[in-house]
PDB file of N, CA and C in Angstrom:
ATOM      1  N   MET A   1     -34.369  -4.393   0.878  1.00  0.00           N
ATOM      2  CA  MET A   1     -34.705  -3.411   0.598  1.00  0.00           C
ATOM      3  C   MET A   1     -35.059  -4.279   2.550  1.00  0.00           C
ATOM      4  N   THR A   2     -35.147  -3.103   3.540  1.00  0.00           N
ATOM      5  CA  THR A   2     -35.702  -3.542   5.456  1.00  0.00           C
ATOM      6  C   THR A   2     -36.424  -3.584   5.541  1.00  0.00           C
ATOM      7  N   GLU A   3     -37.008  -4.012   6.136  1.00  0.00           N
ATOM      8  CA  GLU A   3     -38.256  -3.972   7.195  1.00  0.00           C
ATOM      9  C   GLU A   3     -39.227  -2.013   7.405  1.00  0.00           C
ATOM     10  N   THR A   4     -38.035  -1.926   6.934  1.00  0.00           N
ATOM     11  CA  THR A   4     -38.015  -0.118   7.624  1.00  0.00           C
ATOM     12  C   THR A   4     -38.352   0.781   6.203  1.00  0.00           C
ATOM     13  N   GLY A   5     -37.554   0.018   5.013  1.00  0.00           N
ATOM     14  CA  GLY A   5     -37.791   0.281   3.448  1.00  0.00           C
ATOM     15  C   GLY A   5     -36.410   0.408   3.241  1.00  0.00           C
ATOM     16  N   ALA A   6     -35.837   1.362   3.774  1.00  0.00           N
ATOM     17  CA  ALA A   6     -34.175   1.338   3.661  1.00  0.00           C
ATOM     18  C   ALA A   6     -33.407   0.464   3.016  1.00  0.00           C
ATOM     19  N   GLU A   7     -32.689   0.421   2.162  1.00  0.00           N
ATOM     20  CA  GLU A   7     -31.576   0.142   1.094  1.00  0.00           C
ATOM     21  C   GLU A   7     -30.561  -0.271   2.774  1.00  0.00           C
ATOM     22  N   PRO A   8     -30.002  -1.765   2.260  1.00  0.00           N
ATOM     23  CA  PRO A   8     -28.780  -2.469   3.718  1.00  0.00           C
ATOM     24  C   PRO A   8     -27.861  -1.224   3.119  1.00  0.00           C
ATOM     25  N   LEU A   9     -26.644  -1.706   4.551  1.00  0.00           N
ATOM     26  CA  LEU A   9     -25.744  -0.553   3.901  1.00  0.00           C
ATOM     27  C   LEU A   9     -24.849  -1.579   3.416  1.00  0.00           C
ATOM     28  N   ALA A  10     -23.579  -1.904   2.799  1.00  0.00           N
ATOM     29  CA  ALA A  10     -23.186  -2.372   2.023  1.00  0.00           C
ATOM     30  C   ALA A  10     -21.717  -3.110   2.668  1.00  0.00           C
ATOM     31  N   GLU A  11     -22.169  -4.086   3.188  1.00  0.00           N
ATOM     32  CA  GLU A  11     -20.948  -4.462   4.061  1.00  0.00           C
ATOM     33  C   GLU A  11     -20.007  -4.233   3.662  1.00  0.00           C
ATOM     34  N   LEU A  12     -18.801  -3.716   4.284  1.00  0.00           N
ATOM     35  CA  LEU A  12     -17.241  -3.731   4.702  1.00  0.00           C
ATOM     36  C   LEU A  12     -16.262  -4.685   3.131  1.00  0.00           C
ATOM     37  N   PRO A  13     -15.457  -4.001   3.120  1.00  0.00           N
ATOM     38  CA  PRO A  13     -14.458  -5.309   2.232  1.00  0.00           C
ATOM     39  C   PRO A  13     -13.487  -6.157   3.205  1.00  0.00           C
ATOM     40  N   ALA A  14     -13.082  -6.809   3.647  1.00  0.00           N
ATOM     41  CA  ALA A  14     -11.969  -8.036   4.013  1.00  0.00           C
ATOM     42  C   ALA A  14     -10.969  -6.606   4.361  1.00  0.00           C
ATOM     43  N   SER A  15     -10.532  -6.010   3.396  1.00  0.00           N
ATOM     44  CA  SER A  15      -9.665  -5.294   3.720  1.00  0.00           C
ATOM     45  C   SER A  15      -9.740  -4.590   2.601  1.00  0.00           C
ATOM     46  N   THR A  16      -8.746  -2.853   2.864  1.00  0.00           N
ATOM     47  CA  THR A  16      -8.907  -2.559   1.763  1.00  0.00           C
ATOM     48  C   THR A  16      -7.453  -2.234   1.043  1.00  0.00           C
ATOM     49  N   VAL A  17      -6.988  -1.145  -0.244  1.00  0.00           N
ATOM     50  CA  VAL A  17      -6.133  -0.981  -0.975  1.00  0.00           C
ATOM     51  C   VAL A  17      -5.591   0.489  -0.739  1.00  0.00           C
ATOM     52  N   THR A  18      -5.152   0.853  -0.504  1.00  0.00           N
ATOM     53  CA  THR A  18      -4.576   3.274  -0.570  1.00  0.00           C
ATOM     54  C   THR A  18      -3.669   2.981  -2.120  1.00  0.00           C
ATOM     55  N   VAL A  19      -3.858   3.418  -2.573  1.00  0.00           N
ATOM     56  CA  VAL A  19      -2.751   3.753  -3.140  1.00  0.00           C
ATOM     57  C   VAL A  19      -2.100   5.433  -3.046  1.00  0.00           C
ATOM     58  N   TYR A  20      -0.734   5.147  -2.598  1.00  0.00           N
ATOM     59  CA  TYR A  20      -0.380   6.762  -2.189  1.00  0.00           C
ATOM     60  C   TYR A  20       0.539   7.536  -3.257  1.00  0.00           C
ATOM     61  N   PRO A  21      -0.085   8.716  -4.318  1.00  0.00           N
ATOM     62  CA  PRO A  21       0.418   8.810  -5.502  1.00  0.00           C
ATOM     63  C   PRO A  21       2.745   9.214  -4.633  1.00  0.00           C
ATOM     64  N   ASP A  22       3.359   9.135  -5.357  1.00  0.00           N
ATOM     65  CA  ASP A  22       4.719   9.196  -4.894  1.00  0.00           C
ATOM     66  C   ASP A  22       4.828   8.136  -3.719  1.00  0.00           C
ATOM     67  N   GLY A  23       4.102   6.505  -3.313  1.00  0.00           N
ATOM     68  CA  GLY A  23       4.466   6.504  -1.906  1.00  0.00           C
ATOM     69  C   GLY A  23       3.922   4.993  -2.300  1.00  0.00           C
ATOM     70  N   PRO A  24       3.517   4.283  -1.259  1.00  0.00           N
ATOM     71  CA  PRO A  24       2.732   2.269  -1.783  1.00  0.00           C
ATOM     72  C   PRO A  24       1.958   2.630  -1.377  1.00  0.00           C
ATOM     73  N   LEU A  25       1.651   0.910  -2.239  1.00  0.00           N
ATOM     74  CA  LEU A  25      -0.092   0.857  -2.295  1.00  0.00           C
ATOM     75  C   LEU A  25      -0.274   0.107  -0.136  1.00  0.00           C
ATOM     76  N   VAL A  26      -0.970   0.985   0.471  1.00  0.00           N
ATOM     77  CA  VAL A  26      -0.770   0.525   2.162  1.00  0.00           C
ATOM     78  C   VAL A  26      -2.420  -0.650   2.188  1.00  0.00           C
ATOM     79  N   VAL A  27      -2.244  -2.161   2.023  1.00  0.00           N
ATOM     80  CA  VAL A  27      -2.939  -2.996   2.839  1.00  0.00           C
ATOM     81  C   VAL A  27      -3.145  -3.011   4.063  1.00  0.00           C
ATOM     82  N   ARG A  28      -4.718  -2.684   4.065  1.00  0.00           N
ATOM     83  CA  ARG A  28      -5.848  -2.649   5.620  1.00  0.00           C
ATOM     84  C   ARG A  28      -6.195  -3.795   5.695  1.00  0.00           C
ATOM     85  N   GLY A  29      -6.370  -5.342   7.202  1.00  0.00           N
ATOM     86  CA  GLY A  29      -7.931  -5.404   7.298  1.00  0.00           C
ATOM     87  C   GLY A  29      -6.519  -6.424   6.700  1.00  0.00           C
ATOM     88  N   ASP A  30      -7.378  -8.034   7.182  1.00  0.00           N
ATOM     89  CA  ASP A  30      -6.761  -9.289   7.547  1.00  0.00           C
ATOM     90  C   ASP A  30      -6.253  -9.533   6.097  1.00  0.00           C
ATOM     91  N   PHE A  31      -4.979 -10.481   6.180  1.00  0.00           N
ATOM     92  CA  PHE A  31      -4.671 -10.335   4.256  1.00  0.00           C
ATOM     93  C   PHE A  31      -3.336 -11.126   4.531  1.00  0.00           C
ATOM     94  N   GLU A  32      -3.045 -12.493   3.841  1.00  0.00           N
ATOM     95  CA  GLU A  32      -2.216 -12.726   3.272  1.00  0.00           C
ATOM     96  C   GLU A  32      -0.989 -12.121   2.679  1.00  0.00           C
ATOM     97  N   LEU A  33      -0.325 -12.276   1.564  1.00  0.00           N
ATOM     98  CA  LEU A  33       0.827 -11.879   0.818  1.00  0.00           C
ATOM     99  C   LEU A  33       1.632 -13.506   0.251  1.00  0.00           C
ATOM    100  N   ARG A  34       1.776 -13.762  -0.190  1.00  0.00           N
ATOM    101  CA  ARG A  34       1.618 -15.300  -0.917  1.00  0.00           C
ATOM    102  C   ARG A  34       3.159 -15.317  -2.304  1.00  0.00           C
ATOM    103  N   GLU A  35       3.878 -15.816  -1.943  1.00  0.00           N
ATOM    104  CA  GLU A  35       4.971 -15.994  -3.711  1.00  0.00           C
ATOM    105  C   GLU A  35       3.748 -16.637  -4.473  1.00  0.00           C
ATOM    106  N   VAL A  36       4.352 -16.266  -5.934  1.00  0.00           N
ATOM    107  CA  VAL A  36       3.378 -17.562  -6.699  1.00  0.00           C
ATOM    108  C   VAL A  36       3.632 -19.123  -6.164  1.00  0.00           C
ATOM    109  N   ASP A  37       4.390 -19.561  -5.689  1.00  0.00           N
ATOM    110  CA  ASP A  37       4.716 -20.858  -5.197  1.00  0.00           C
ATOM    111  C   ASP A  37       3.464 -21.118  -3.940  1.00  0.00           C
ATOM    112  N   GLY A  38       2.292 -20.523  -4.061  1.00  0.00           N
ATOM    113  CA  GLY A  38       2.350 -20.390  -2.412  1.00  0.00           C
ATOM    114  C   GLY A  38       2.632 -19.827  -0.745  1.00  0.00           C
ATOM    115  N   GLU A  39       4.527 -19.796  -1.436  1.00  0.00           N
ATOM    116  CA  GLU A  39       4.419 -19.450   0.213  1.00  0.00           C
ATOM    117  C   GLU A  39       4.751 -18.727   1.105  1.00  0.00           C
ATOM    118  N   GLN A  40       3.951 -18.345   1.850  1.00  0.00           N
ATOM    119  CA  GLN A  40       3.365 -17.306   2.114  1.00  0.00           C
ATOM    120  C   GLN A  40       5.239 -15.715   2.842  1.00  0.00           C
ATOM    121  N   LEU A  41       4.734 -14.918   2.688  1.00  0.00           N
ATOM    122  CA  LEU A  41       5.570 -14.083   3.271  1.00  0.00           C
ATOM    123  C   LEU A  41       4.672 -12.701   4.504  1.00  0.00           C
ATOM    124  N   ALA A  42       4.421 -12.608   4.130  1.00  0.00           N
ATOM    125  CA  ALA A  42       3.110 -12.279   5.018  1.00  0.00           C
ATOM    126  C   ALA A  42       2.433 -12.193   5.550  1.00  0.00           C
ATOM    127  N   ALA A  43       1.598 -12.157   7.127  1.00  0.00           N
ATOM    128  CA  ALA A  43       0.574 -12.275   7.094  1.00  0.00           C
ATOM    129  C   ALA A  43       0.317 -10.506   7.896  1.00  0.00           C
ATOM    130  N   GLY A  44      -0.908  -9.988   8.280  1.00  0.00           N
ATOM    131  CA  GLY A  44      -1.751  -8.926   9.753  1.00  0.00           C
ATOM    132  C   GLY A  44      -2.527  -8.080   9.333  1.00  0.00           C
ATOM    133  N   HIS A  45      -2.324  -7.041   9.560  1.00  0.00           N
ATOM    134  CA  HIS A  45      -3.472  -6.801   9.392  1.00  0.00           C
ATOM    135  C   HIS A  45      -3.145  -5.007   8.574  1.00  0.00           C
ATOM    136  N   THR A  46      -1.792  -4.736   8.171  1.00  0.00           N
ATOM    137  CA  THR A  46      -1.732  -3.806   7.632  1.00  0.00           C
ATOM    138  C   THR A  46      -0.500  -4.107   6.818  1.00  0.00           C
ATOM    139  N   ILE A  47      -0.001  -3.255   6.033  1.00  0.00           N
ATOM    140  CA  ILE A  47       1.112  -3.837   4.659  1.00  0.00           C
ATOM    141  C   ILE A  47       1.582  -2.538   4.236  1.00  0.00           C
ATOM    142  N   ALA A  48       2.962  -2.301   3.482  1.00  0.00           N
ATOM    143  CA  ALA A  48       3.089  -1.052   2.978  1.00  0.00           C
ATOM    144  C   ALA A  48       3.908  -1.713   1.320  1.00  0.00           C
ATOM    145  N   LEU A  49       3.674  -1.848   0.825  1.00  0.00           N
ATOM    146  CA  LEU A  49       3.928  -2.282  -0.824  1.00  0.00           C
ATOM    147  C   LEU A  49       4.750  -1.587  -0.960  1.00  0.00           C
ATOM    148  N   CYS A  50       5.655  -1.527  -1.997  1.00  0.00           N
ATOM    149  CA  CYS A  50       7.079  -1.028  -2.705  1.00  0.00           C
ATOM    150  C   CYS A  50       6.218  -0.987  -3.985  1.00  0.00           C
ATOM    151  N   ARG A  51       5.861  -0.018  -4.831  1.00  0.00           N
ATOM    152  CA  ARG A  51       5.835   0.654  -5.351  1.00  0.00           C
ATOM    153  C   ARG A  51       6.925   0.863  -6.729  1.00  0.00           C
ATOM    154  N   CYS A  52       7.081   1.396  -6.164  1.00  0.00           N
ATOM    155  CA  CYS A  52       8.564   2.389  -6.781  1.00  0.00           C
ATOM    156  C   CYS A  52       9.350   1.671  -7.363  1.00  0.00           C
ATOM    157  N   GLY A  53       9.665   0.460  -7.143  1.00  0.00           N
ATOM    158  CA  GLY A  53      10.436  -0.356  -7.344  1.00  0.00           C
ATOM    159  C   GLY A  53      12.001  -0.152  -7.072  1.00  0.00           C
ATOM    160  N   ARG A  54      12.483   0.754  -5.539  1.00  0.00           N
ATOM    161  CA  ARG A  54      13.042   1.363  -4.960  1.00  0.00           C
ATOM    162  C   ARG A  54      13.599  -0.091  -4.015  1.00  0.00           C
ATOM    163  N   SER A  55      12.658   0.149  -3.003  1.00  0.00           N
ATOM    164  CA  SER A  55      12.974  -0.947  -1.627  1.00  0.00           C
ATOM    165  C   SER A  55      13.538  -2.182  -1.512  1.00  0.00           C
ATOM    166  N   ALA A  56      15.173  -1.705  -0.805  1.00  0.00           N
ATOM    167  CA  ALA A  56      15.405  -3.179  -0.661  1.00  0.00           C
ATOM    168  C   ALA A  56      14.681  -4.304   0.069  1.00  0.00           C
ATOM    169  N   VAL A  57      13.305  -4.299  -0.005  1.00  0.00           N
ATOM    170  CA  VAL A  57      13.052  -5.398   0.793  1.00  0.00           C
ATOM    171  C   VAL A  57      11.830  -5.150  -0.016  1.00  0.00           C
ATOM    172  N   LYS A  58      11.711  -5.929  -1.202  1.00  0.00           N
ATOM    173  CA  LYS A  58      10.371  -5.997  -1.672  1.00  0.00           C
ATOM    174  C   LYS A  58      10.319  -7.250  -1.786  1.00  0.00           C
ATOM    175  N   PRO A  59       8.908  -7.377  -1.452  1.00  0.00           N
ATOM    176  CA  PRO A  59       7.681  -5.628  -2.155  1.00  0.00           C
ATOM    177  C   PRO A  59       6.898  -5.736  -1.103  1.00  0.00           C
ATOM    178  N   PHE A  60       8.473  -4.896   0.064  1.00  0.00           N
ATOM    179  CA  PHE A  60       7.731  -4.336   0.852  1.00  0.00           C
ATOM    180  C   PHE A  60       8.340  -3.142   1.046  1.00  0.00           C
ATOM    181  N   CYS A  61       7.387  -2.243   1.505  1.00  0.00           N
ATOM    182  CA  CYS A  61       7.945  -0.705   1.304  1.00  0.00           C
ATOM    183  C   CYS A  61       9.605  -0.566   2.389  1.00  0.00           C
ATOM    184  N   ASP A  62      10.218   0.159   1.853  1.00  0.00           N
ATOM    185  CA  ASP A  62      11.130   0.512   2.934  1.00  0.00           C
ATOM    186  C   ASP A  62      11.127   1.660   3.102  1.00  0.00           C
ATOM    187  N   GLY A  63      10.548   2.971   2.448  1.00  0.00           N
ATOM    188  CA  GLY A  63      10.600   4.856   2.688  1.00  0.00           C
ATOM    189  C   GLY A  63      11.709   4.848   1.881  1.00  0.00           C
ATOM    190  N   SER A  64      11.934   4.425   0.744  1.00  0.00           N
ATOM    191  CA  SER A  64      13.445   4.586  -0.732  1.00  0.00           C
ATOM    192  C   SER A  64      12.315   5.277  -1.171  1.00  0.00           C
ATOM    193  N   HIS A  65      11.324   5.821  -1.901  1.00  0.00           N
ATOM    194  CA  HIS A  65      10.593   6.850  -2.242  1.00  0.00           C
ATOM    195  C   HIS A  65      10.174   8.116  -2.170  1.00  0.00           C
ATOM    196  N   LYS A  66      10.673   8.074  -0.513  1.00  0.00           N
ATOM    197  CA  LYS A  66      10.681   9.701  -0.211  1.00  0.00           C
ATOM    198  C   LYS A  66      12.267  10.199  -0.261  1.00  0.00           C
ATOM    199  N   VAL A  67      12.896   9.816  -0.240  1.00  0.00           N
ATOM    200  CA  VAL A  67      14.331   9.884  -1.453  1.00  0.00           C
ATOM    201  C   VAL A  67      14.274  10.366  -1.912  1.00  0.00           C
ATOM    202  N   ARG A  68      13.332   9.051  -3.374  1.00  0.00           N
ATOM    203  CA  ARG A  68      14.054   9.875  -4.469  1.00  0.00           C
ATOM    204  C   ARG A  68      12.759  11.687  -5.416  1.00  0.00           C
ATOM    205  N   ARG A  69      11.625  11.178  -4.339  1.00  0.00           N
ATOM    206  CA  ARG A  69      11.066  12.310  -3.896  1.00  0.00           C
ATOM    207  C   ARG A  69      11.715  13.822  -3.728  1.00  0.00           C
ATOM    208  N   LEU A  70      12.590  13.270  -2.446  1.00  0.00           N
ATOM    209  CA  LEU A  70      13.684  14.543  -2.365  1.00  0.00           C
ATOM    210  C   LEU A  70      14.633  15.285  -3.724  1.00  0.00           C
ATOM    211  N   GLN A  71      14.927  14.093  -3.896  1.00  0.00           N
ATOM    212  CA  GLN A  71      16.503  14.744  -4.974  1.00  0.00           C
ATOM    213  C   GLN A  71      15.550  15.140  -6.478  1.00  0.00           C
ATOM    214  N   ARG A  72      14.081  15.013  -7.482  1.00  0.00           N
ATOM    215  CA  ARG A  72      13.156  15.826  -7.487  1.00  0.00           C
ATOM    216  C   ARG A  72      13.019  16.765  -6.721  1.00  0.00           C
ATOM    217  N   GLU A  73      12.910  17.414  -5.399  1.00  0.00           N
ATOM    218  CA  GLU A  73      12.457  19.011  -5.652  1.00  0.00           C
ATOM    219  C   GLU A  73      13.068  19.758  -5.143  1.00  0.00           C
ATOM    220  N   ARG A  74      14.520  18.479  -4.936  1.00  0.00           N
ATOM    221  CA  ARG A  74      15.961  19.728  -4.931  1.00  0.00           C
ATOM    222  C   ARG A  74      16.215  20.575  -6.262  1.00  0.00           C
ATOM    223  N   ARG A  75      15.648  19.205  -7.530  1.00  0.00           N
ATOM    224  CA  ARG A  75      16.183  19.815  -8.886  1.00  0.00           C
ATOM    225  C   ARG A  75      15.297  20.772  -8.887  1.00  0.00           C
ATOM    226  N   ALA A  76      14.274  20.913  -8.468  1.00  0.00           N
ATOM    227  CA  ALA A  76      13.367  21.513  -8.898  1.00  0.00           C
ATOM    228  C   ALA A  76      13.931  23.090  -8.223  1.00  0.00           C
ATOM    229  N   GLU A  77      13.985  23.098  -7.384  1.00  0.00           N
ATOM    230  CA  GLU A  77      14.322  24.633  -6.553  1.00  0.00           C
ATOM    231  C   GLU A  77      15.292  24.946  -6.991  1.00  0.00           C
ATOM    232  N   HIS A  78      16.429  24.781  -7.690  1.00  0.00           N
ATOM    233  CA  HIS A  78      17.714  24.659  -8.872  1.00  0.00           C
ATOM    234  C   HIS A  78      17.679  26.118 -10.540  1.00  0.00           C
TER     235      HIS A  78
END
């Protein structure tokens, strides 16, 4: 508790991960992405990671999930 009696604000995490429905995992905040052997794949502030398995540039998202979503929507229309 602070001197004013208020609860202190929780510190924000160094980075956050947002799960987008039918889309990627988006990491915002400082990060490093590494292989199991420790090799650095990427570092920065924002990155989208593939969840659908269709990306040609795994582990990064290339938007392939959008094609799958459009195909499902077209099938649903017919």
